[in-house]
Amino acid sequence: MYGLIALSNPVILGLHASTHWVIAGVAISTAAAFILWNQRLRVADRRLAAELEAKNHALIAEQALRQQTSAEAKRLAQIFEATTDFVSTCDASGGLQWMNPAGLVLVGRTYENLSGT
């Protein structure tokens, strides 16, 4: 990034047209300095806008994937609830976490008295 160095004193409300600046060791007029600075800001703005657009596309894709995954999980839950087969889940230590209605019927339990099985 280039720094701007004034070679003459600025007026309280602005800069004299004769004020000169040094950018990368080259003395230029105030107008030219501001034009160059403005161009650099525009380039930086375009770069940031492109980065934001890419991040937005990534977020939109992630949101769509999450929605699809959630819909698939709901569908599987409906299948597990409706099947007449025994379906259950356990934690790593073998503790029962969930059992479908058909499984409860097969073992003669209800959701209320399922804990501790």
PDB file of C-alpha atoms in Angstrom:
ATOM      1  CA  MET A   1       0.000   0.000   0.000  1.00  0.00           C
ATOM      2  CA  TYR A   2       1.324   3.427  -0.879  1.00  0.00           C
ATOM      3  CA  GLY A   3       1.485   6.276   1.614  1.00  0.00           C
ATOM      4  CA  LEU A   4       0.679   9.886   0.822  1.00  0.00           C
ATOM      5  CA  ILE A   5       3.032  12.596   2.084  1.00  0.00           C
ATOM      6  CA  ALA A   6       2.138  16.283   1.700  1.00  0.00           C
ATOM      7  CA  LEU A   7       5.010  18.507   0.618  1.00  0.00           C
ATOM      8  CA  SER A   8       3.206  21.789   1.420  1.00  0.00           C
ATOM      9  CA  ASN A   9       0.854  22.871   4.201  1.00  0.00           C
ATOM     10  CA  PRO A  10      -2.861  22.204   3.714  1.00  0.00           C
ATOM     11  CA  VAL A  11      -5.449  24.961   4.146  1.00  0.00           C
ATOM     12  CA  ILE A  12      -7.734  24.513   7.171  1.00  0.00           C
ATOM     13  CA  LEU A  13     -10.797  23.607   5.055  1.00  0.00           C
ATOM     14  CA  GLY A  14      -9.043  21.756   2.280  1.00  0.00           C
ATOM     15  CA  LEU A  15      -5.883  21.481   0.254  1.00  0.00           C
ATOM     16  CA  HIS A  16      -4.430  24.040  -2.106  1.00  0.00           C
ATOM     17  CA  ALA A  17      -4.452  22.975  -5.719  1.00  0.00           C
ATOM     18  CA  SER A  18      -0.703  23.517  -5.650  1.00  0.00           C
ATOM     19  CA  THR A  19      -0.159  21.008  -2.844  1.00  0.00           C
ATOM     20  CA  HIS A  20       2.025  18.155  -3.974  1.00  0.00           C
ATOM     21  CA  TRP A  21       2.119  14.645  -2.669  1.00  0.00           C
ATOM     22  CA  VAL A  22       4.711  11.916  -2.846  1.00  0.00           C
ATOM     23  CA  ILE A  23       3.543   8.447  -3.822  1.00  0.00           C
ATOM     24  CA  ALA A  24       6.232   5.803  -4.061  1.00  0.00           C
ATOM     25  CA  GLY A  25       8.866   8.487  -4.265  1.00  0.00           C
ATOM     26  CA  VAL A  26       7.201  10.468  -7.099  1.00  0.00           C
ATOM     27  CA  ALA A  27       5.857  13.978  -6.492  1.00  0.00           C
ATOM     28  CA  ILE A  28       2.393  14.527  -7.991  1.00  0.00           C
ATOM     29  CA  SER A  29      -0.386  17.109  -7.678  1.00  0.00           C
ATOM     30  CA  THR A  30      -3.245  16.798  -5.190  1.00  0.00           C
ATOM     31  CA  ALA A  31      -5.767  15.995  -7.912  1.00  0.00           C
ATOM     32  CA  ALA A  32      -3.595  13.232  -9.338  1.00  0.00           C
ATOM     33  CA  ALA A  33      -2.971  11.833  -5.866  1.00  0.00           C
ATOM     34  CA  PHE A  34      -6.685  11.656  -5.134  1.00  0.00           C
ATOM     35  CA  ILE A  35      -7.392  10.082  -8.526  1.00  0.00           C
ATOM     36  CA  LEU A  36      -4.772   7.396  -7.886  1.00  0.00           C
ATOM     37  CA  TRP A  37      -6.053   6.856  -4.343  1.00  0.00           C
ATOM     38  CA  ASN A  38      -9.636   6.603  -5.615  1.00  0.00           C
ATOM     39  CA  GLN A  39      -8.617   4.051  -8.243  1.00  0.00           C
ATOM     40  CA  ARG A  40      -6.890   1.936  -5.598  1.00  0.00           C
ATOM     41  CA  LEU A  41     -10.011   2.083  -3.425  1.00  0.00           C
ATOM     42  CA  ARG A  42     -12.197   1.018  -6.349  1.00  0.00           C
ATOM     43  CA  VAL A  43      -9.937  -1.960  -7.038  1.00  0.00           C
ATOM     44  CA  ALA A  44     -10.049  -2.912  -3.361  1.00  0.00           C
ATOM     45  CA  ASP A  45     -13.859  -2.506  -3.342  1.00  0.00           C
ATOM     46  CA  ARG A  46     -14.222  -4.796  -6.378  1.00  0.00           C
ATOM     47  CA  ARG A  47     -11.964  -7.382  -4.778  1.00  0.00           C
ATOM     48  CA  LEU A  48     -13.909  -7.288  -1.522  1.00  0.00           C
ATOM     49  CA  ALA A  49     -17.224  -7.452  -3.389  1.00  0.00           C
ATOM     50  CA  ALA A  50     -16.011 -10.546  -5.271  1.00  0.00           C
ATOM     51  CA  GLU A  51     -14.897 -12.171  -1.994  1.00  0.00           C
ATOM     52  CA  LEU A  52     -18.255 -11.424  -0.378  1.00  0.00           C
ATOM     53  CA  GLU A  53     -20.128 -12.797  -3.365  1.00  0.00           C
ATOM     54  CA  ALA A  54     -18.111 -16.024  -3.227  1.00  0.00           C
ATOM     55  CA  LYS A  55     -18.769 -16.360   0.519  1.00  0.00           C
ATOM     56  CA  ASN A  56     -22.477 -15.706  -0.012  1.00  0.00           C
ATOM     57  CA  HIS A  57     -22.638 -18.438  -2.663  1.00  0.00           C
ATOM     58  CA  ALA A  58     -20.883 -20.821  -0.261  1.00  0.00           C
ATOM     59  CA  LEU A  59     -23.349 -19.963   2.523  1.00  0.00           C
ATOM     60  CA  ILE A  60     -26.326 -20.442   0.218  1.00  0.00           C
ATOM     61  CA  ALA A  61     -24.978 -23.853  -0.852  1.00  0.00           C
ATOM     62  CA  GLU A  62     -24.379 -24.831   2.789  1.00  0.00           C
ATOM     63  CA  GLN A  63     -27.893 -23.738   3.747  1.00  0.00           C
ATOM     64  CA  ALA A  64     -29.373 -25.808   0.904  1.00  0.00           C
ATOM     65  CA  LEU A  65     -27.342 -28.844   2.019  1.00  0.00           C
ATOM     66  CA  ARG A  66     -28.521 -28.416   5.619  1.00  0.00           C
ATOM     67  CA  GLN A  67     -32.140 -28.186   4.487  1.00  0.00           C
ATOM     68  CA  GLN A  68     -31.737 -31.314   2.350  1.00  0.00           C
ATOM     69  CA  THR A  69     -30.069 -33.181   5.230  1.00  0.00           C
ATOM     70  CA  SER A  70     -32.820 -32.103   7.626  1.00  0.00           C
ATOM     71  CA  ALA A  71     -35.520 -33.255   5.210  1.00  0.00           C
ATOM     72  CA  GLU A  72     -33.787 -36.628   4.800  1.00  0.00           C
ATOM     73  CA  ALA A  73     -33.491 -37.030   8.581  1.00  0.00           C
ATOM     74  CA  LYS A  74     -37.201 -36.290   9.010  1.00  0.00           C
ATOM     75  CA  ARG A  75     -38.039 -38.817   6.295  1.00  0.00           C
ATOM     76  CA  LEU A  76     -35.902 -41.500   7.974  1.00  0.00           C
ATOM     77  CA  ALA A  77     -37.509 -40.735  11.327  1.00  0.00           C
ATOM     78  CA  GLN A  78     -40.958 -41.207   9.763  1.00  0.00           C
ATOM     79  CA  ILE A  79     -39.855 -44.526   8.254  1.00  0.00           C
ATOM     80  CA  PHE A  80     -38.417 -45.742  11.588  1.00  0.00           C
ATOM     81  CA  GLU A  81     -41.604 -44.706  13.409  1.00  0.00           C
ATOM     82  CA  ALA A  82     -43.870 -46.440  10.862  1.00  0.00           C
ATOM     83  CA  THR A  83     -41.992 -49.708  10.323  1.00  0.00           C
ATOM     84  CA  THR A  84     -43.159 -52.864  12.061  1.00  0.00           C
ATOM     85  CA  ASP A  85     -39.544 -53.935  12.584  1.00  0.00           C
ATOM     86  CA  PHE A  86     -37.644 -53.361  15.806  1.00  0.00           C
ATOM     87  CA  VAL A  87     -35.462 -50.228  15.516  1.00  0.00           C
ATOM     88  CA  SER A  88     -33.479 -48.637  18.331  1.00  0.00           C
ATOM     89  CA  THR A  89     -30.373 -46.575  18.957  1.00  0.00           C
ATOM     90  CA  CYS A  90     -27.815 -46.896  21.733  1.00  0.00           C
ATOM     91  CA  ASP A  91     -24.972 -44.728  22.943  1.00  0.00           C
ATOM     92  CA  ALA A  92     -21.316 -45.817  22.925  1.00  0.00           C
ATOM     93  CA  SER A  93     -21.656 -47.547  26.295  1.00  0.00           C
ATOM     94  CA  GLY A  94     -24.682 -49.568  25.150  1.00  0.00           C
ATOM     95  CA  GLY A  95     -27.318 -47.469  26.891  1.00  0.00           C
ATOM     96  CA  LEU A  96     -30.636 -47.319  25.066  1.00  0.00           C
ATOM     97  CA  GLN A  97     -31.345 -43.889  23.573  1.00  0.00           C
ATOM     98  CA  TRP A  98     -34.423 -44.454  21.428  1.00  0.00           C
ATOM     99  CA  MET A  99     -36.756 -47.220  20.298  1.00  0.00           C
ATOM    100  CA  ASN A 100     -39.488 -47.131  17.672  1.00  0.00           C
ATOM    101  CA  PRO A 101     -43.135 -47.946  18.543  1.00  0.00           C
ATOM    102  CA  ALA A 102     -42.899 -51.471  17.064  1.00  0.00           C
ATOM    103  CA  GLY A 103     -39.859 -52.167  19.225  1.00  0.00           C
ATOM    104  CA  LEU A 104     -41.696 -50.950  22.313  1.00  0.00           C
ATOM    105  CA  VAL A 105     -44.548 -53.346  21.557  1.00  0.00           C
ATOM    106  CA  LEU A 106     -42.106 -56.242  21.026  1.00  0.00           C
ATOM    107  CA  VAL A 107     -40.416 -55.673  24.409  1.00  0.00           C
ATOM    108  CA  GLY A 108     -43.674 -54.727  26.187  1.00  0.00           C
ATOM    109  CA  ARG A 109     -42.619 -51.206  27.175  1.00  0.00           C
ATOM    110  CA  THR A 110     -43.848 -47.627  26.721  1.00  0.00           C
ATOM    111  CA  TYR A 111     -41.832 -44.442  26.286  1.00  0.00           C
ATOM    112  CA  GLU A 112     -42.591 -43.550  29.932  1.00  0.00           C
ATOM    113  CA  ASN A 113     -41.076 -46.746  31.381  1.00  0.00           C
ATOM    114  CA  LEU A 114     -38.342 -47.174  28.804  1.00  0.00           C
ATOM    115  CA  SER A 115     -35.580 -45.432  30.777  1.00  0.00           C
ATOM    116  CA  GLY A 116     -33.302 -47.702  32.715  1.00  0.00           C
ATOM    117  CA  THR A 117     -33.633 -50.542  30.210  1.00  0.00           C
TER     118      THR A 117
END
